[in-house]
Coordinates of C-alpha atoms and ligand atoms in Angstrom, one line a residue:
M1 CA 125.6 64.7 155.8
G2 CA 125.3 68.5 155.9
S3 CA 125.2 70.6 152.6
L4 CA 128.9 70.8 152.4
G5 CA 129.5 67.3 152.5
L6 CA 130.5 67.4 156.3
A7 CA 129.3 65.1 158.7
T8 CA 126.8 66.5 161.0
I9 CA 127.7 66.7 164.7
N10 CA 124.9 65.9 166.9
L11 CA 125.5 68.2 170.0
P12 CA 123.8 67.2 173.1
K13 CA 120.7 69.5 173.7
I14 CA 121.1 71.9 176.4
S15 CA 118.1 72.3 178.8
S16 CA 117.9 74.2 182.0
P17 CA 117.6 72.0 185.1
V18 CA 114.3 71.3 186.6
K19 CA 113.8 73.6 189.5
K20 CA 112.8 71.2 192.3
P21 CA 111.6 71.1 194.9
I22 CA 109.2 74.0 194.6
V23 CA 105.9 74.8 196.2
I24 CA 103.4 77.7 194.9
S25 CA 100.3 78.7 196.4
T26 CA 97.4 81.1 196.1
W27 CA 97.5 84.7 197.5
D28 CA 100.0 86.3 199.9
S29 CA 98.6 84.1 202.7
G30 CA 100.6 81.4 200.7
M31 CA 103.9 82.5 202.3
P32 CA 103.6 80.7 205.7
V33 CA 101.8 77.8 203.9
N34 CA 104.6 77.4 201.6
A35 CA 107.1 77.5 204.6
E36 CA 105.3 74.6 206.2
A37 CA 105.2 72.6 203.0
W38 CA 108.9 73.4 202.5
K39 CA 109.8 71.8 205.8
I40 CA 108.8 68.5 204.2
L41 CA 110.0 69.1 200.6
S42 CA 113.6 70.2 201.7
N43 CA 113.9 67.2 203.5
Q44 CA 113.2 65.2 200.4
G45 CA 109.7 64.4 201.5
K46 CA 106.8 63.6 199.1
S47 CA 104.8 66.5 197.7
V48 CA 101.5 65.0 198.8
D49 CA 102.6 65.3 202.3
A50 CA 103.9 68.8 201.8
V51 CA 100.6 70.1 200.2
E52 CA 98.7 68.5 203.0
A53 CA 101.0 70.1 205.7
G54 CA 100.5 73.6 204.1
A55 CA 96.7 73.2 204.0
I56 CA 96.6 72.1 207.6
Y57 CA 98.6 75.2 208.5
I58 CA 96.1 77.6 207.1
E59 CA 93.2 75.5 208.4
N60 CA 94.5 76.1 211.9
D61 CA 94.4 79.9 211.3
I62 CA 91.3 81.2 212.8
N63 CA 92.0 84.7 211.5
C64 CA 91.7 83.5 207.8
C65 CA 88.8 82.9 205.3
V66 CA 89.9 79.2 205.2
G67 CA 88.9 76.5 207.6
L68 CA 86.5 77.1 210.4
G69 CA 87.5 80.7 210.9
G70 CA 86.0 81.5 207.6
F71 CA 82.9 83.0 206.6
P72 CA 79.6 81.4 206.8
D73 CA 76.9 80.8 204.2
R74 CA 73.7 82.9 204.2
D75 CA 72.2 80.8 207.1
G76 CA 75.3 81.6 209.2
I77 CA 77.0 78.2 209.0
V78 CA 80.5 77.6 208.0
T79 CA 80.7 74.7 205.3
L80 CA 84.2 73.7 204.2
D81 CA 85.4 72.5 201.0
A82 CA 88.7 70.7 200.3
C83 CA 90.6 68.4 198.0
I84 CA 93.9 66.6 197.5
M85 CA 95.5 64.9 194.4
D86 CA 98.8 63.2 194.2
E87 CA 101.3 62.0 191.3
K88 CA 99.4 58.8 190.5
A89 CA 96.1 60.8 190.1
N90 CA 94.7 59.5 193.2
C91 CA 92.4 62.0 194.6
G92 CA 89.9 62.9 197.4
A93 CA 87.5 65.6 198.3
V94 CA 84.9 66.8 200.8
A95 CA 82.4 69.4 200.2
G96 CA 80.0 71.2 202.6
L97 CA 81.7 69.7 205.4
E98 CA 80.7 71.2 208.9
Q99 CA 82.5 71.4 212.4
I100 CA 85.5 69.6 211.4
K101 CA 88.9 71.4 211.6
H102 CA 90.9 69.9 208.8
P103 CA 88.9 69.0 205.8
I104 CA 92.1 68.3 203.9
S105 CA 92.9 65.5 206.0
V106 CA 89.5 64.1 205.6
A107 CA 90.0 64.4 201.9
R108 CA 93.3 62.6 202.0
K109 CA 91.7 59.8 204.3
L110 CA 88.9 59.4 201.8
M111 CA 91.6 59.1 199.0
E112 CA 93.7 56.6 200.8
T113 CA 91.2 54.3 202.4
T114 CA 88.2 54.3 200.2
P115 CA 87.1 53.6 196.5
H116 CA 85.5 57.2 196.4
V117 CA 86.6 60.5 195.6
I118 CA 83.9 63.1 196.8
L119 CA 82.0 62.9 200.0
V120 CA 79.5 65.8 201.0
G121 CA 77.6 67.2 203.9
A122 CA 76.3 65.0 206.6
G123 CA 78.1 62.0 205.0
A124 CA 81.3 63.6 204.9
Q125 CA 81.0 64.5 208.7
Q126 CA 80.2 61.0 209.4
F127 CA 83.2 59.5 207.8
A128 CA 85.4 62.2 209.5
L129 CA 84.0 61.1 213.0
E130 CA 84.3 57.5 212.0
N131 CA 87.9 58.1 211.3
G132 CA 88.8 59.8 214.5
F133 CA 88.3 63.5 213.7
K134 CA 86.9 65.7 216.4
L135 CA 83.6 67.5 216.2
E136 CA 84.2 71.1 216.9
E137 CA 81.8 73.6 218.4
K138 CA 79.5 75.2 216.0
K139 CA 80.5 78.7 216.3
L140 CA 81.7 81.8 214.2
S141 CA 84.7 83.4 214.8
D142 CA 84.7 86.9 216.2
D143 CA 85.5 88.6 213.0
A144 CA 83.3 86.3 210.8
S145 CA 80.5 87.0 213.3
K146 CA 80.9 90.8 212.8
A147 CA 81.1 90.6 209.2
Y148 CA 78.0 88.1 208.9
N149 CA 75.9 90.6 211.1
Q150 CA 76.9 93.5 209.0
W151 CA 76.0 91.5 205.7
L152 CA 72.6 90.4 207.2
I153 CA 71.6 94.2 207.3
Q154 CA 71.2 94.1 203.4
S155 CA 71.4 90.3 202.8
K156 CA 72.7 90.7 199.3
Y157 CA 74.9 87.9 197.6
Q158 CA 77.2 90.0 195.5
P159 CA 80.8 88.4 195.5
E160 CA 83.4 91.2 195.5
I161 CA 85.9 91.4 192.6
N162 CA 88.9 92.4 194.2
I163 CA 88.7 92.1 198.0
E164 CA 92.5 91.5 198.0
N165 CA 93.1 95.1 197.1
K166 CA 91.4 96.2 200.2
K167 CA 93.8 94.4 202.5
Q168 CA 95.2 97.4 204.3
N169 CA 97.6 95.9 206.7
G170 CA 100.1 94.3 204.8
P171 CA 100.7 90.6 203.4
F172 CA 99.8 88.7 206.6
A173 CA 96.9 90.8 207.8
P174 CA 93.8 88.8 208.6
N175 CA 91.6 88.7 205.7
F176 CA 88.6 90.5 207.1
F177 CA 87.7 94.1 206.8
E178 CA 85.9 96.5 208.9
D179 CA 83.0 97.0 206.3
G180 CA 82.7 93.2 206.2
T181 CA 83.1 92.9 202.4
A182 CA 86.0 90.3 202.4
N183 CA 83.9 87.4 200.9
H184 CA 86.6 84.8 199.5
D185 CA 90.0 83.5 200.0
T186 CA 90.9 80.0 199.1
M187 CA 94.1 78.1 199.8
G188 CA 95.4 76.2 196.6
L189 CA 98.8 74.8 196.6
V190 CA 100.6 72.7 194.1
A191 CA 104.2 71.4 194.5
M192 CA 107.0 69.2 192.9
D193 CA 109.2 67.1 195.3
F194 CA 112.8 66.2 195.0
N195 CA 111.7 63.2 192.9
G196 CA 110.0 65.3 190.6
D197 CA 106.5 64.3 191.5
L198 CA 103.5 66.7 191.5
S199 CA 100.7 66.9 194.2
G200 CA 98.1 69.6 195.0
A201 CA 95.7 70.5 197.7
V202 CA 93.0 73.2 198.2
T203 CA 91.0 74.2 201.2
T204 CA 88.4 76.7 201.7
S205 CA 85.2 77.9 203.2
G206 CA 84.0 79.0 199.8
M207 CA 82.1 81.9 198.9
A208 CA 80.9 83.9 201.8
Y209 CA 77.0 84.1 202.2
K210 CA 76.5 81.3 199.5
I211 CA 73.4 79.3 199.5
H212 CA 73.6 76.5 202.2
G213 CA 74.7 73.5 200.2
R214 CA 76.4 75.3 197.3
V215 CA 79.6 73.8 196.3
G216 CA 82.2 75.8 194.6
D217 CA 85.2 74.8 192.3
S218 CA 87.6 74.2 195.1
P219 CA 86.9 70.8 195.9
I220 CA 86.1 69.6 192.4
I221 CA 89.1 67.7 190.6
G222 CA 89.6 69.4 187.4
A223 CA 88.0 72.7 188.4
G224 CA 89.9 73.8 191.5
L225 CA 92.8 71.5 191.3
F226 CA 94.2 69.4 188.8
V227 CA 97.6 67.4 188.7
D228 CA 99.0 65.3 185.7
N229 CA 102.4 64.1 186.7
E230 CA 103.6 64.0 183.2
I231 CA 102.8 67.6 182.6
G232 CA 102.0 69.9 185.5
A233 CA 99.6 70.9 188.1
A234 CA 97.2 73.8 188.3
T235 CA 94.8 75.6 191.1
S236 CA 92.2 78.2 191.0
S237 CA 90.7 81.0 193.2
G238 CA 87.7 83.4 192.6
V239 CA 84.3 82.8 191.4
G240 CA 84.0 79.0 191.4
E241 CA 81.0 78.7 189.2
E242 CA 83.0 80.3 186.4
V243 CA 85.8 77.9 187.0
I244 CA 83.6 74.8 187.0
R245 CA 82.0 75.9 183.6
I246 CA 85.5 75.5 181.8
C247 CA 86.8 72.7 184.0
G248 CA 89.3 75.3 184.6
T249 CA 92.3 73.5 186.1
H250 CA 92.1 70.6 183.8
L251 CA 92.1 73.0 181.0
V252 CA 95.2 74.8 182.2
V253 CA 96.9 71.5 182.4
E254 CA 95.9 70.6 178.7
F255 CA 97.2 73.8 177.6
M256 CA 100.5 73.3 179.2
R257 CA 100.2 69.8 177.5
N258 CA 100.1 71.5 174.2
G259 CA 103.3 73.4 174.9
Y260 CA 102.0 76.7 176.5
S261 CA 104.1 78.1 179.6
P262 CA 102.2 77.9 182.8
E263 CA 101.6 81.6 182.7
M264 CA 100.0 81.4 179.2
A265 CA 98.1 78.5 179.9
C266 CA 96.5 80.3 182.9
K267 CA 95.9 83.3 180.5
K268 CA 94.1 81.3 178.1
A269 CA 91.9 79.6 180.6
C270 CA 90.9 83.2 181.7
E271 CA 90.3 84.1 178.3
R272 CA 87.9 81.1 177.8
I273 CA 85.9 82.5 181.0
V274 CA 85.6 86.0 179.4
K275 CA 84.8 84.8 175.9
R276 CA 81.8 83.0 177.3
D277 CA 80.2 86.0 178.8
P278 CA 82.3 89.1 178.7
K279 CA 79.9 91.3 180.5
K280 CA 79.6 89.1 183.3
A281 CA 83.2 88.4 183.4
A282 CA 84.0 92.0 183.9
T283 CA 82.0 91.8 187.3
L284 CA 84.1 88.9 188.8
Q285 CA 87.5 87.6 189.6
V286 CA 88.9 84.3 188.8
G287 CA 92.7 83.5 189.0
F288 CA 94.8 80.4 188.1
L289 CA 98.1 79.4 189.0
A290 CA 100.1 76.7 187.4
L291 CA 103.4 74.7 187.8
N292 CA 104.9 72.4 185.2
K293 CA 107.2 69.6 185.2
K294 CA 110.3 71.6 184.7
G295 CA 109.6 73.6 187.7
E296 CA 108.4 76.6 185.7
Y297 CA 105.5 78.5 187.2
G298 CA 103.0 81.3 186.4
G299 CA 99.4 82.7 187.1
Y300 CA 96.9 85.0 185.4
A301 CA 93.9 86.4 186.5
I302 CA 90.7 88.0 184.9
Q303 CA 91.1 91.3 187.1
K304 CA 93.9 92.9 188.7
G305 CA 94.7 91.9 192.3
F306 CA 95.5 88.0 192.1
V307 CA 99.0 87.3 193.7
F308 CA 100.6 84.2 194.6
S309 CA 103.5 82.8 196.7
V310 CA 106.4 80.7 195.6
K311 CA 109.0 78.9 197.6
S312 CA 112.0 77.0 196.0
N313 CA 115.9 76.8 196.7
D314 CA 116.1 80.2 194.9
E315 CA 113.3 82.2 195.9
N316 CA 110.7 83.0 198.6
E317 CA 108.5 85.7 197.2
I318 CA 105.1 87.0 196.4
H319 CA 104.1 87.6 192.6
S320 CA 101.4 89.6 191.1
T321 CA 99.9 88.1 188.2
K322 CA 99.0 89.7 184.8
F323 CA 95.3 90.3 184.1
L324 CA 92.8 90.5 181.2
I325 CA 90.7 93.3 182.1
Ligands
LIG1 N1 86.8 79.6 194.6 C1 86.1 79.5 195.8 C2 84.7 79.2 195.7 O1 84.1 79.5 194.7 C3 86.1 80.8 196.5 C4 87.6 81.6 196.4 O2 88.5 81.3 195.9 O3 87.7 82.4 197.3 O4 84.1 78.6 196.7

């Protein structure tokens, strides 16, 4: 009874409808990736198929720093990292994979046909070949070769904070620059399908000019990608070592579990990195991107310049994130 002795009426709670299907992806290069994923999502397909299709699309793009067209390590070898995770927390990943065009599909094969989660290097390549993937020629793309030769002059490993700002030629310009300074770009995408199921995928050639064998955050579940179908999903881009140190995307999902919006959850993960070593954080970029179970999304970065792409029934856009420094 209410204070006036009147019976309390329990009105039904009004909540905004879940926005689904939806796909969000890192950088402006996510626009065509989303379009590819959307072909599946808009036909009521599964989110895991959609994110794989998006990743395959960009792995095919020889002008992108993802896939075999990407930047090499300091020995001049392109090594690829990828992972995939579905709504049941099934996951698969490959790291340091050479001469295979679609690491994302090798990761999915591993997820679906073996009890394992991660394969690396020669073992990952052997698994790919055993499963019908073709060995590609060991060769740098023209742009990567030009940039690598330029880099060799000084051979200094110094990740650029904000290579995105140096893109001169519009949203879909190739991610290489005359001065050879572009040294990262990772495609991470997370999606919710018509059934409300979440999945994510990440594919990258990793930090340019890394030590041969170095593995970044991208293929590490909980670092470069995490999906919890009850809560949400998150992905990251930027200096992978910093993301690994805080289990970045797992942290973002846990912040969402505690009630934070996707944007706030990403912000809090960025703050965790900066708090650990503010001086160092001022010299590097990390960006997070998250989607929750309601179809709400958001991103945040340490520095200016991180953008992400969104496709749903209502929008098809590139968003800039807020940043800490
Ligand atoms: N996170 C990737 C890595 O550390 C690089 C990137 O996002 O561009 O390998």
